Coordinates of C-alpha atoms and ligand atoms in Angstrom, one line a residue:
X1 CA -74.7 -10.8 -42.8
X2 CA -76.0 -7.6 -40.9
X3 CA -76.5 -9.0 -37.0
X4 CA -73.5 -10.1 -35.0
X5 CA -73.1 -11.0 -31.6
X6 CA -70.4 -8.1 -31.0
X7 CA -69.7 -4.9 -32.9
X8 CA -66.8 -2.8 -32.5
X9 CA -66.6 0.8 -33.2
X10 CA -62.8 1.8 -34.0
X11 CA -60.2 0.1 -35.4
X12 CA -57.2 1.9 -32.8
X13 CA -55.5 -0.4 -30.0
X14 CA -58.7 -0.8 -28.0
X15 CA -60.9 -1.6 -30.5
X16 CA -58.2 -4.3 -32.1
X17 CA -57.8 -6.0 -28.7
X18 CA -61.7 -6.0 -27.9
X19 CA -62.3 -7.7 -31.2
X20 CA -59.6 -10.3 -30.6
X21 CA -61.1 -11.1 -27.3
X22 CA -64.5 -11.4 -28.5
X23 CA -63.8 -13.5 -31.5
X24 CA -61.9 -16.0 -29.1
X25 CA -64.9 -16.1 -26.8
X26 CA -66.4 -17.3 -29.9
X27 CA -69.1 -14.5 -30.7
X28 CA -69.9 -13.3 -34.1
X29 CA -67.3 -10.1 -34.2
X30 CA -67.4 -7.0 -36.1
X31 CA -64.9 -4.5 -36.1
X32 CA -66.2 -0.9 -38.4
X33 CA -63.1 1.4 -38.7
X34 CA -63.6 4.7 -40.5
X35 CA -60.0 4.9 -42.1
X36 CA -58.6 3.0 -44.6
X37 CA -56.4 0.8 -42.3
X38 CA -56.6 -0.3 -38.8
X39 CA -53.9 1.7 -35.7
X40 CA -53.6 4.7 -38.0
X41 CA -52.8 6.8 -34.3
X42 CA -51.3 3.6 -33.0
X43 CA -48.9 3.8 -35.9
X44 CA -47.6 6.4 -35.2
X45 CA -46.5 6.2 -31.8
X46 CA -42.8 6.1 -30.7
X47 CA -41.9 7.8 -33.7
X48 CA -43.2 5.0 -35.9
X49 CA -41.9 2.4 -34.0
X50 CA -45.0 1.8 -31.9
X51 CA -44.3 2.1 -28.1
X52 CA -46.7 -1.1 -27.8
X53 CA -46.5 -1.5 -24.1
X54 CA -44.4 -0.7 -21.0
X55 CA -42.7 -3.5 -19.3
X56 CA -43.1 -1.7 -15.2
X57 CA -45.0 -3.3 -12.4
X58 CA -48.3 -2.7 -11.6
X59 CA -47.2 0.1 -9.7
X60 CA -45.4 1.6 -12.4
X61 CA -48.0 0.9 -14.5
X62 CA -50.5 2.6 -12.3
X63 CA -48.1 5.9 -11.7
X64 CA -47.7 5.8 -15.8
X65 CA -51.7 6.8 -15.7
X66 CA -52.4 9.6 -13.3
X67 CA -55.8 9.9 -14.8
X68 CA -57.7 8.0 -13.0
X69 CA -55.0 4.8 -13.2
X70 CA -57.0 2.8 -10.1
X71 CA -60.1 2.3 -12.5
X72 CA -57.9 0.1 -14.0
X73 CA -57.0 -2.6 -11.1
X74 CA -59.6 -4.8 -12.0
X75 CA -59.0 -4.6 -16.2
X76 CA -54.9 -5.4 -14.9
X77 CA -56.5 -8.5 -12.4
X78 CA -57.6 -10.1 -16.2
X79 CA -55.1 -9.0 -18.7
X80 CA -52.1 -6.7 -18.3
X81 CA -48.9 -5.5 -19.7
X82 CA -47.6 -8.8 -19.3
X83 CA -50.1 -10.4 -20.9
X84 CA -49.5 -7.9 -23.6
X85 CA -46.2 -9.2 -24.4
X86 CA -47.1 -13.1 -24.3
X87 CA -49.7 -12.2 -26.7
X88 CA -46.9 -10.7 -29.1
X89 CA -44.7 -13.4 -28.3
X90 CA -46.8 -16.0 -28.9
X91 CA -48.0 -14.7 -32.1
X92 CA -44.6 -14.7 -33.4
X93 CA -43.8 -10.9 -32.6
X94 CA -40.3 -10.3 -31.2
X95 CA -40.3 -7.4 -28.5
X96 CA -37.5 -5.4 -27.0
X97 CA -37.4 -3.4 -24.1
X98 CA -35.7 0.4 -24.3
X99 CA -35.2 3.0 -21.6
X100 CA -37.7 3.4 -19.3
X101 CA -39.0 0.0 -19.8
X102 CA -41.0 1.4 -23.4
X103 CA -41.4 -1.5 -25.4
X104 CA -41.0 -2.2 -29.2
X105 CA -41.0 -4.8 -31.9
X106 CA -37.9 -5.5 -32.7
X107 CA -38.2 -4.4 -36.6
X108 CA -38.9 -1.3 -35.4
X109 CA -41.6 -0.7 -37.7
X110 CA -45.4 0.0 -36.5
X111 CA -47.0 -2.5 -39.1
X112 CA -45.5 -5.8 -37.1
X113 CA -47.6 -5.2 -34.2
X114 CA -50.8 -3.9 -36.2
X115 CA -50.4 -6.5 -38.7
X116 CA -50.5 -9.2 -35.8
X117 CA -53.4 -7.6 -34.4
X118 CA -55.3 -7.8 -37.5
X119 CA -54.0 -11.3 -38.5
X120 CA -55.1 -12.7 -34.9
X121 CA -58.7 -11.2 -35.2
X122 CA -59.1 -12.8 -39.1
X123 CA -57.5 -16.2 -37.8
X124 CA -60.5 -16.2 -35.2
X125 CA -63.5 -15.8 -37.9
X126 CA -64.2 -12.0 -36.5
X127 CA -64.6 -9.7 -39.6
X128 CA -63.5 -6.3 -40.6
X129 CA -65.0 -3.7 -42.1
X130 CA -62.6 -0.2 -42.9
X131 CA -62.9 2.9 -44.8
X132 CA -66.5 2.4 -42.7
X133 CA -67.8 4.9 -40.7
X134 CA -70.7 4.3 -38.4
X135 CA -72.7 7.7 -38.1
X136 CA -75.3 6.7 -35.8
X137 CA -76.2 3.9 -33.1
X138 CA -79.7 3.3 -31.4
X139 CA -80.6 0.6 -29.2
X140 CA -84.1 -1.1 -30.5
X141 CA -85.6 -3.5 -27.7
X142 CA -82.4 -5.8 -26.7
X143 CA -80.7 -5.3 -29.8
X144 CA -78.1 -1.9 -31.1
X145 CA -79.1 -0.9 -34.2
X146 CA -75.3 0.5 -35.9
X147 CA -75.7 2.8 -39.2
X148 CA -72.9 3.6 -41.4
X149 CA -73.7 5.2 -44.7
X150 CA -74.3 2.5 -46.8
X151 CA -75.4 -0.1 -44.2
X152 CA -77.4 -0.8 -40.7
X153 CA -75.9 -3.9 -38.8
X154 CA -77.8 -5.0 -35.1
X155 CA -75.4 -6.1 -32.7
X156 CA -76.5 -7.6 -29.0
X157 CA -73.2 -6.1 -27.8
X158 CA -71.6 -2.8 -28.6
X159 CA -67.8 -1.9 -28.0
X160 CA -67.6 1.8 -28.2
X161 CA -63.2 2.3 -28.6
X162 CA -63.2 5.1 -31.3
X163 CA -60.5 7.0 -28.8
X164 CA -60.6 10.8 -27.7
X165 CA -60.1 13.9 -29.7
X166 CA -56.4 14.2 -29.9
X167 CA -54.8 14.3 -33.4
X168 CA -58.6 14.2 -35.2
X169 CA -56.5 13.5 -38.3
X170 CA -55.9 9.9 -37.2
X171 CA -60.1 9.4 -37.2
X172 CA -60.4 10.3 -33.2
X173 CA -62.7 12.4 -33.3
X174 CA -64.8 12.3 -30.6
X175 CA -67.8 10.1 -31.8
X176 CA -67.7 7.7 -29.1
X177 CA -68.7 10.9 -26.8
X178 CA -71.6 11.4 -28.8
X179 CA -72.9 8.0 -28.7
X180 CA -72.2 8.3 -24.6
X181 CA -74.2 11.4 -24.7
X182 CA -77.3 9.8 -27.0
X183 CA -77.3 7.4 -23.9
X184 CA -77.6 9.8 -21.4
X185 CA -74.2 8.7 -20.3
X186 CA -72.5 11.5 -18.7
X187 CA -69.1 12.4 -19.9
X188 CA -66.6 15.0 -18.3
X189 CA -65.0 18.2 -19.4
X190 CA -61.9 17.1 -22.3
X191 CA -58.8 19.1 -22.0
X192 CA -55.4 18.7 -23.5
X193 CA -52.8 16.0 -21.9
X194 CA -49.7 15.6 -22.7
X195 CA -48.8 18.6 -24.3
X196 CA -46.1 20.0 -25.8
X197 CA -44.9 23.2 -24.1
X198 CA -45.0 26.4 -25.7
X199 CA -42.0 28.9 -24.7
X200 CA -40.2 32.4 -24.5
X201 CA -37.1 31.1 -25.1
X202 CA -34.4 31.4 -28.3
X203 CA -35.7 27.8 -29.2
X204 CA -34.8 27.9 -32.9
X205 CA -31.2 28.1 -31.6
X206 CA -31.5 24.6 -29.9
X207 CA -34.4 23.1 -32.2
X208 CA -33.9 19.3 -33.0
X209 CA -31.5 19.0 -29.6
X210 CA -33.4 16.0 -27.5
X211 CA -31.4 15.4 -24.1
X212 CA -31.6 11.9 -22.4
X213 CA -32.6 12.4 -18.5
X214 CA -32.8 15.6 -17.6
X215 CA -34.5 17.1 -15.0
X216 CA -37.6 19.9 -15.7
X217 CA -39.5 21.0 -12.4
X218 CA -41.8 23.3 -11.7
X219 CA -42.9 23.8 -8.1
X220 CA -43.1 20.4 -6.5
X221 CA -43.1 18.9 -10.0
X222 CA -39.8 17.5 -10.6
X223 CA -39.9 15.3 -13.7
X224 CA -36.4 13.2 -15.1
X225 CA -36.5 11.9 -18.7
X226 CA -36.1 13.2 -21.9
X227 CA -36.6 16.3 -23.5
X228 CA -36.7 17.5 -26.9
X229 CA -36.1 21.3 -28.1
X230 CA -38.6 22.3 -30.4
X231 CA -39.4 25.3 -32.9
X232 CA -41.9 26.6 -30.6
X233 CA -40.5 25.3 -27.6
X234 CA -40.0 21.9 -25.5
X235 CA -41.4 18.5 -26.3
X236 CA -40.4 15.1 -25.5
X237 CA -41.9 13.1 -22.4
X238 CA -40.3 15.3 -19.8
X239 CA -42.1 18.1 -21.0
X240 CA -45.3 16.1 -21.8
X241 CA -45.5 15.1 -18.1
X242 CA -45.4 18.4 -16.8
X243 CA -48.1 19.7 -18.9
X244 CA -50.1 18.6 -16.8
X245 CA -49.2 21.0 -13.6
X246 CA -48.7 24.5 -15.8
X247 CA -50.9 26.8 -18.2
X248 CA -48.8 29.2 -19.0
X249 CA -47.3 31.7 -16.9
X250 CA -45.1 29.7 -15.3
X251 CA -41.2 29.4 -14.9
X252 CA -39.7 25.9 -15.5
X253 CA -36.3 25.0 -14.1
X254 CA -34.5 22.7 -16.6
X255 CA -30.9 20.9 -14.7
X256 CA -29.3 19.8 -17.9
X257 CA -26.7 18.0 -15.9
X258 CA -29.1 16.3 -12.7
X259 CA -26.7 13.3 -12.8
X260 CA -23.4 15.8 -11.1
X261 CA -24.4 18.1 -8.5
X262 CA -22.9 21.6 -8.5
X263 CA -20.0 21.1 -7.1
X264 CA -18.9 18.3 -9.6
X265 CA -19.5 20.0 -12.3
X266 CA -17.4 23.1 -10.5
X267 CA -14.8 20.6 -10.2
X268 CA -15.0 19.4 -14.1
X269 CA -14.8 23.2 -15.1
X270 CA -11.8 23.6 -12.7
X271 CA -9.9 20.5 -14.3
X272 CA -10.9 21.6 -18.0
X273 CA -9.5 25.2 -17.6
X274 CA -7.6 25.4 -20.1
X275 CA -9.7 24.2 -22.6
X276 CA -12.0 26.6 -24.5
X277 CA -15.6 26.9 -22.8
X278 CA -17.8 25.1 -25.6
X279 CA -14.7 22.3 -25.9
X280 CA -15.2 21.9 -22.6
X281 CA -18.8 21.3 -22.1
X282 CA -18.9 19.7 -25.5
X283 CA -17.8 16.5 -23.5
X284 CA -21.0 16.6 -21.4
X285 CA -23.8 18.1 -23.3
X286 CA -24.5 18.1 -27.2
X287 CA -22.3 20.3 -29.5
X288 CA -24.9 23.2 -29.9
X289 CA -26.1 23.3 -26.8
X290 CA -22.3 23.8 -25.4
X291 CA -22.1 26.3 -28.3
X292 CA -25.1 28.2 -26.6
X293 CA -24.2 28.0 -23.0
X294 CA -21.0 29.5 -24.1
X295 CA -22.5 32.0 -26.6
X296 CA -23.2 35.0 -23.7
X297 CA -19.4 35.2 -22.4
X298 CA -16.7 37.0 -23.9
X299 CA -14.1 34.5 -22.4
X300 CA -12.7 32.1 -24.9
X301 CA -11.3 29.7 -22.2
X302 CA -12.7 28.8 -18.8
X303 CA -9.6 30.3 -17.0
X304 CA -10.8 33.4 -18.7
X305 CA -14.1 33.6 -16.5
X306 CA -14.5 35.4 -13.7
X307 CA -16.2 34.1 -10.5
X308 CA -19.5 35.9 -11.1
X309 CA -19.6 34.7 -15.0
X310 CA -18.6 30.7 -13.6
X311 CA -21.7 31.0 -11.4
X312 CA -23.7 32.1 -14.3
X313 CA -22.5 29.5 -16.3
X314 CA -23.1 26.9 -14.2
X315 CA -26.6 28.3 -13.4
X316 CA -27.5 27.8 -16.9
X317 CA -26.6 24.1 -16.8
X318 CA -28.2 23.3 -13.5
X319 CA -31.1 25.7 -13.5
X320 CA -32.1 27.1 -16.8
X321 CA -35.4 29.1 -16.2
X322 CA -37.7 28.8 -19.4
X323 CA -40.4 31.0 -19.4
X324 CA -43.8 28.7 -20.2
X325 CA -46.2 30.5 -22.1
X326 CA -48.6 28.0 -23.0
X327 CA -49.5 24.8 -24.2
X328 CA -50.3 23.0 -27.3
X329 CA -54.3 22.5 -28.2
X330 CA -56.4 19.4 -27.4
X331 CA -55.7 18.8 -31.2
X332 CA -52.4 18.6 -31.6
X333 CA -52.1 17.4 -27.7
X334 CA -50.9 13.4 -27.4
X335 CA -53.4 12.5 -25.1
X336 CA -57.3 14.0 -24.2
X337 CA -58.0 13.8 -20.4
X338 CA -61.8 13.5 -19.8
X339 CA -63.5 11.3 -21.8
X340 CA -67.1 8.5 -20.8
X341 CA -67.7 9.0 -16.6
X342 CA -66.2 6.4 -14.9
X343 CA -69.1 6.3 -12.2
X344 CA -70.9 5.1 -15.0
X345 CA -69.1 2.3 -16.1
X346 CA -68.7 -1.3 -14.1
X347 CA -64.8 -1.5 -13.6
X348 CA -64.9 -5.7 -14.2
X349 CA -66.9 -5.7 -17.7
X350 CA -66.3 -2.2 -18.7
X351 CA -70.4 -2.3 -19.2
X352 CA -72.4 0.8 -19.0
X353 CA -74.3 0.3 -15.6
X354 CA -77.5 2.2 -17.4
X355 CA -77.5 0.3 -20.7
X356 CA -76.6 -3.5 -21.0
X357 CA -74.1 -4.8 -23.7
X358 CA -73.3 -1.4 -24.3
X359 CA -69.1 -1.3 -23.5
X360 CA -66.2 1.6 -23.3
X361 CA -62.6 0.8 -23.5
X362 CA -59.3 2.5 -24.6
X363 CA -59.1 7.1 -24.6
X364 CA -62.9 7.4 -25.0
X365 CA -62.7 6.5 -21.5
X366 CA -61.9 9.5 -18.8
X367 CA -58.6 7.9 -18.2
X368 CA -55.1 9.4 -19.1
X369 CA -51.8 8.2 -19.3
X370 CA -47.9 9.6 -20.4
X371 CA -46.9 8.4 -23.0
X372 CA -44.3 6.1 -23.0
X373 CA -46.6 3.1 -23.4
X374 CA -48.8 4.0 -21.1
X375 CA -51.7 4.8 -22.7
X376 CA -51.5 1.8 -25.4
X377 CA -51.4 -0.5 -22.1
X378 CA -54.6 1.3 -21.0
X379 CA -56.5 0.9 -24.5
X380 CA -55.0 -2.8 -25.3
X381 CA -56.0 -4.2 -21.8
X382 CA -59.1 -2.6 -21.4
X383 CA -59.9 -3.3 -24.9
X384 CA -59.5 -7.5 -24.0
X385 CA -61.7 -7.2 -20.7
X386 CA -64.6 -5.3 -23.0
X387 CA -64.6 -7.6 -25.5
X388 CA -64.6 -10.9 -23.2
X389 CA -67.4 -12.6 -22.2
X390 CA -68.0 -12.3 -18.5
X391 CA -70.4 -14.9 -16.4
Ligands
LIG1 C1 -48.3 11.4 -32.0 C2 -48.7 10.5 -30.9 C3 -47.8 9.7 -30.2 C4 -48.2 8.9 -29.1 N1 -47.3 8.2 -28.5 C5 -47.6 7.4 -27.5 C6 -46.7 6.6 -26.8 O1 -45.5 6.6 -27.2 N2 -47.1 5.8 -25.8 C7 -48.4 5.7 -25.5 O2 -48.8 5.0 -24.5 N3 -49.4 6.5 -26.1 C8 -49.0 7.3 -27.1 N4 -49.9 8.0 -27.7 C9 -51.4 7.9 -27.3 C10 -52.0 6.6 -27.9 O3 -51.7 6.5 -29.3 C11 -53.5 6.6 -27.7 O4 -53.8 6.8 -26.4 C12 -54.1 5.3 -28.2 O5 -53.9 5.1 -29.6 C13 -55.6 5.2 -27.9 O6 -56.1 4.0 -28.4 P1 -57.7 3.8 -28.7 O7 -57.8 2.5 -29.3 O8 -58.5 4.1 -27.5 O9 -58.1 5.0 -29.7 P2 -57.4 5.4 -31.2 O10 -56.1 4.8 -31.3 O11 -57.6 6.8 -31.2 O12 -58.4 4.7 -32.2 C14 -59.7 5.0 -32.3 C15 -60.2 4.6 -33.7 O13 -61.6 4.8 -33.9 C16 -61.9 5.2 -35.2 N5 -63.2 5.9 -35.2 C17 -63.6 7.0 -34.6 N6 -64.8 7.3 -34.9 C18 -65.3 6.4 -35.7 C19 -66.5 6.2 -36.4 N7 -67.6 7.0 -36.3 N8 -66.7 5.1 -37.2 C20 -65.6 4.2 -37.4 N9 -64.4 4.4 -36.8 C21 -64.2 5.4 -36.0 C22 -60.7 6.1 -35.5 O14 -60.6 6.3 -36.9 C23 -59.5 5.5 -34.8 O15 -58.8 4.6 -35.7 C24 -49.6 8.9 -28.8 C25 -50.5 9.6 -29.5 C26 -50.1 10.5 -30.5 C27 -51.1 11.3 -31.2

């Protein structure tokens, strides 16, 4: 068979979700992945685990996507987070929520939730087509025409979900844009988000060191979660948020202790005094890192520091200033912002206003999100409402 009612181009959350809904609103459904299996980007999110969703309010939900979050009220109105987890839940998937209400399967392993989604879309009749890639799309009269390089399918609907340009080794690689583009679809400027941050800073000293709930500011930005310590310099989500606010050139304050003010922590040091300086912060902060903070005094013990060298110290834990010299590229960045104009795009069906059946969902989208389950929310919902049927 070469015509279906509904093609899908890319096998990531989006286009999984899109071809689930479209097989249960009984259309003939083809999903065309270019890799050999479906979620390759998907699988490896939360270190493998697969942050699936996040279990926040609407609200949270919309301040976990500063790009352009609101375009999203009507997808959440159909399906949402929620929704997300019945649908795991009721497909036999066991989820658990961790800290900041990032959601997993409980085997921890990525393949539970992509083998669901790909088990759901079978059970429904829709059909799968990997190691597939589609190199070209036309629309002839009413119907798309999809070429990969062996085949040419007609579809009356298109699904467009083949992601941003993030991590091209996962198959994002930008095509959807191009088929945007062929339609005279506009699409906005792509730029790196969420970022790792590049440093001048002895970060080989504290590489591997991730610290839960810190605080990193810059300006008005003041972001509390966790942090990672990298070779080149910070990662983890407190450092992926404020990506967004700095280029490089900038001075970020890191409290490594926002949970005592300075005075508690004056008063800890005073208590501990006889303790050596590293034994003493070793009971607040990780081993190394107490190793490092204690590194630039010649003081053994915390008696042993003068007044000038305790306000040093306790600068460093509440206001280490790393010097921010840049980001990572759009490639090796988690997230692309900028992505299919959103003016172009009818919020309720996720339809192209200029071409009819032709639909967006998921990172091709100009819509960002931190990570943190964020952006899988985004793809997975907006994937469901652009493969429904709307009357
Ligand atoms: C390392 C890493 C960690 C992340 N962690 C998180 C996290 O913890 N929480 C979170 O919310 N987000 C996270 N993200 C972001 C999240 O994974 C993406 O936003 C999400 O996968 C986007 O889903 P999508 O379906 O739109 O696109 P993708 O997942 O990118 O899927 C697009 C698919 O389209 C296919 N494709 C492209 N072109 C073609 C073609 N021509 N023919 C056929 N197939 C094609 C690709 O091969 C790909 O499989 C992370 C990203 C990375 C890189």
């Amino acid at each position: 068979m070469t015509h279906f009612e509904t093609i899908i181009i890319g096998g990531g959350p989006a286009g999984m979700m899109a071809a689930i809904a479209s097989s249960y609103y009984g259309q003939t459904t083809l999903l065309i992945e270019k890799n050999k299996r479906l979620g390759k980007k998907l699988a490896g999110t939360g270190g493998g685990r697969c942050n699936v969703t996040n279990n926040g309010s609407l609200d949270d939900l919309l301040e976990g996507i500063p790009g352009n979050g609101r375009f999203l009220y009507s997808v959440f109105s159909q399906f949402d987070n929620h929704d997300i987890i019945s649908f795991f839940e009721d497909n036999g998937v066991a989820l658990k929520v961790e800290d900041h209400g990032r959601m997993f399967p409980t085997t921890d392993k990525s393949r539970t939730i992509i083998d669901a989604l790909e088990k759901k879309i079978k059970e429904q009749s829709g059909q799968i087509l990997t190691n597939t890639e589609v190199v070209s799309v036309k629309k002839i009269d009413e119907l798309f025409q999809i070429k990969t390089k062996e085949q040419t399918f007609t579809a009356d609907k298109l699904v467009v979900t083949t992601g941003g340009k993030s991590y091209p080794s996962t198959g994002s690689t930008g095509f959807g844009l191009e088929i945007a583009r062929h339609f005279k679809l506009e699409v906005t400027e792509l730029e790196a988000a969420e970022s790792p941050l590049l440093t001048d800073f002895p970060h080989k000293l504290l590489q591997g060191i991730s610290l839960d709930d810190v605080t990193l500011s810059y300006d008005k930005h003041v972001i509390t979660h966790d942090l990672l310590f990298t070779h080149f310099g910070l990662s983890g989500p407190a450092a992926l948020r404020l990506s967004s606010f700095v280029k490089g050139g900038e001075i970020a304050h890191l409290d490594l202790l926002p949970q005592m003010s300075s005075e508690e922590l004056l008063s800890y040091l005073t208590e501990k005094r006889e303790k050596s300086i590293k034994n003493a912060l070793k009971e607040l902060l990780p081993e190394r890192l107490a190793d490092f903070l204690a590194q630039p005094f010649a003081a053994d013990k915390v008696k042993q520091l003068t007044e000038k060298e305790l306000t040093q110290l306790l600068a460093n834990i509440k206001d280490m200033q790393i010097p921010i010299t840049g980001k990572m590229s759009l490639a090796k960045s988690f997230v692309t912002k900028g992505g299919v104009e959103l003016k172009e795009i009818n919020p309720k069906t996720l339809e192209s206003k200029k071409v009819p059946g032709l639909h967006f969902a998921g990172e091709v989208l100009d819509i960002n999100a931190h990570t943190g389950g964020f952006n899988i929310t985004a793809a997975l919902c907006s994937g469901w409402v652009a493969g429904s049927l709307h009357w």
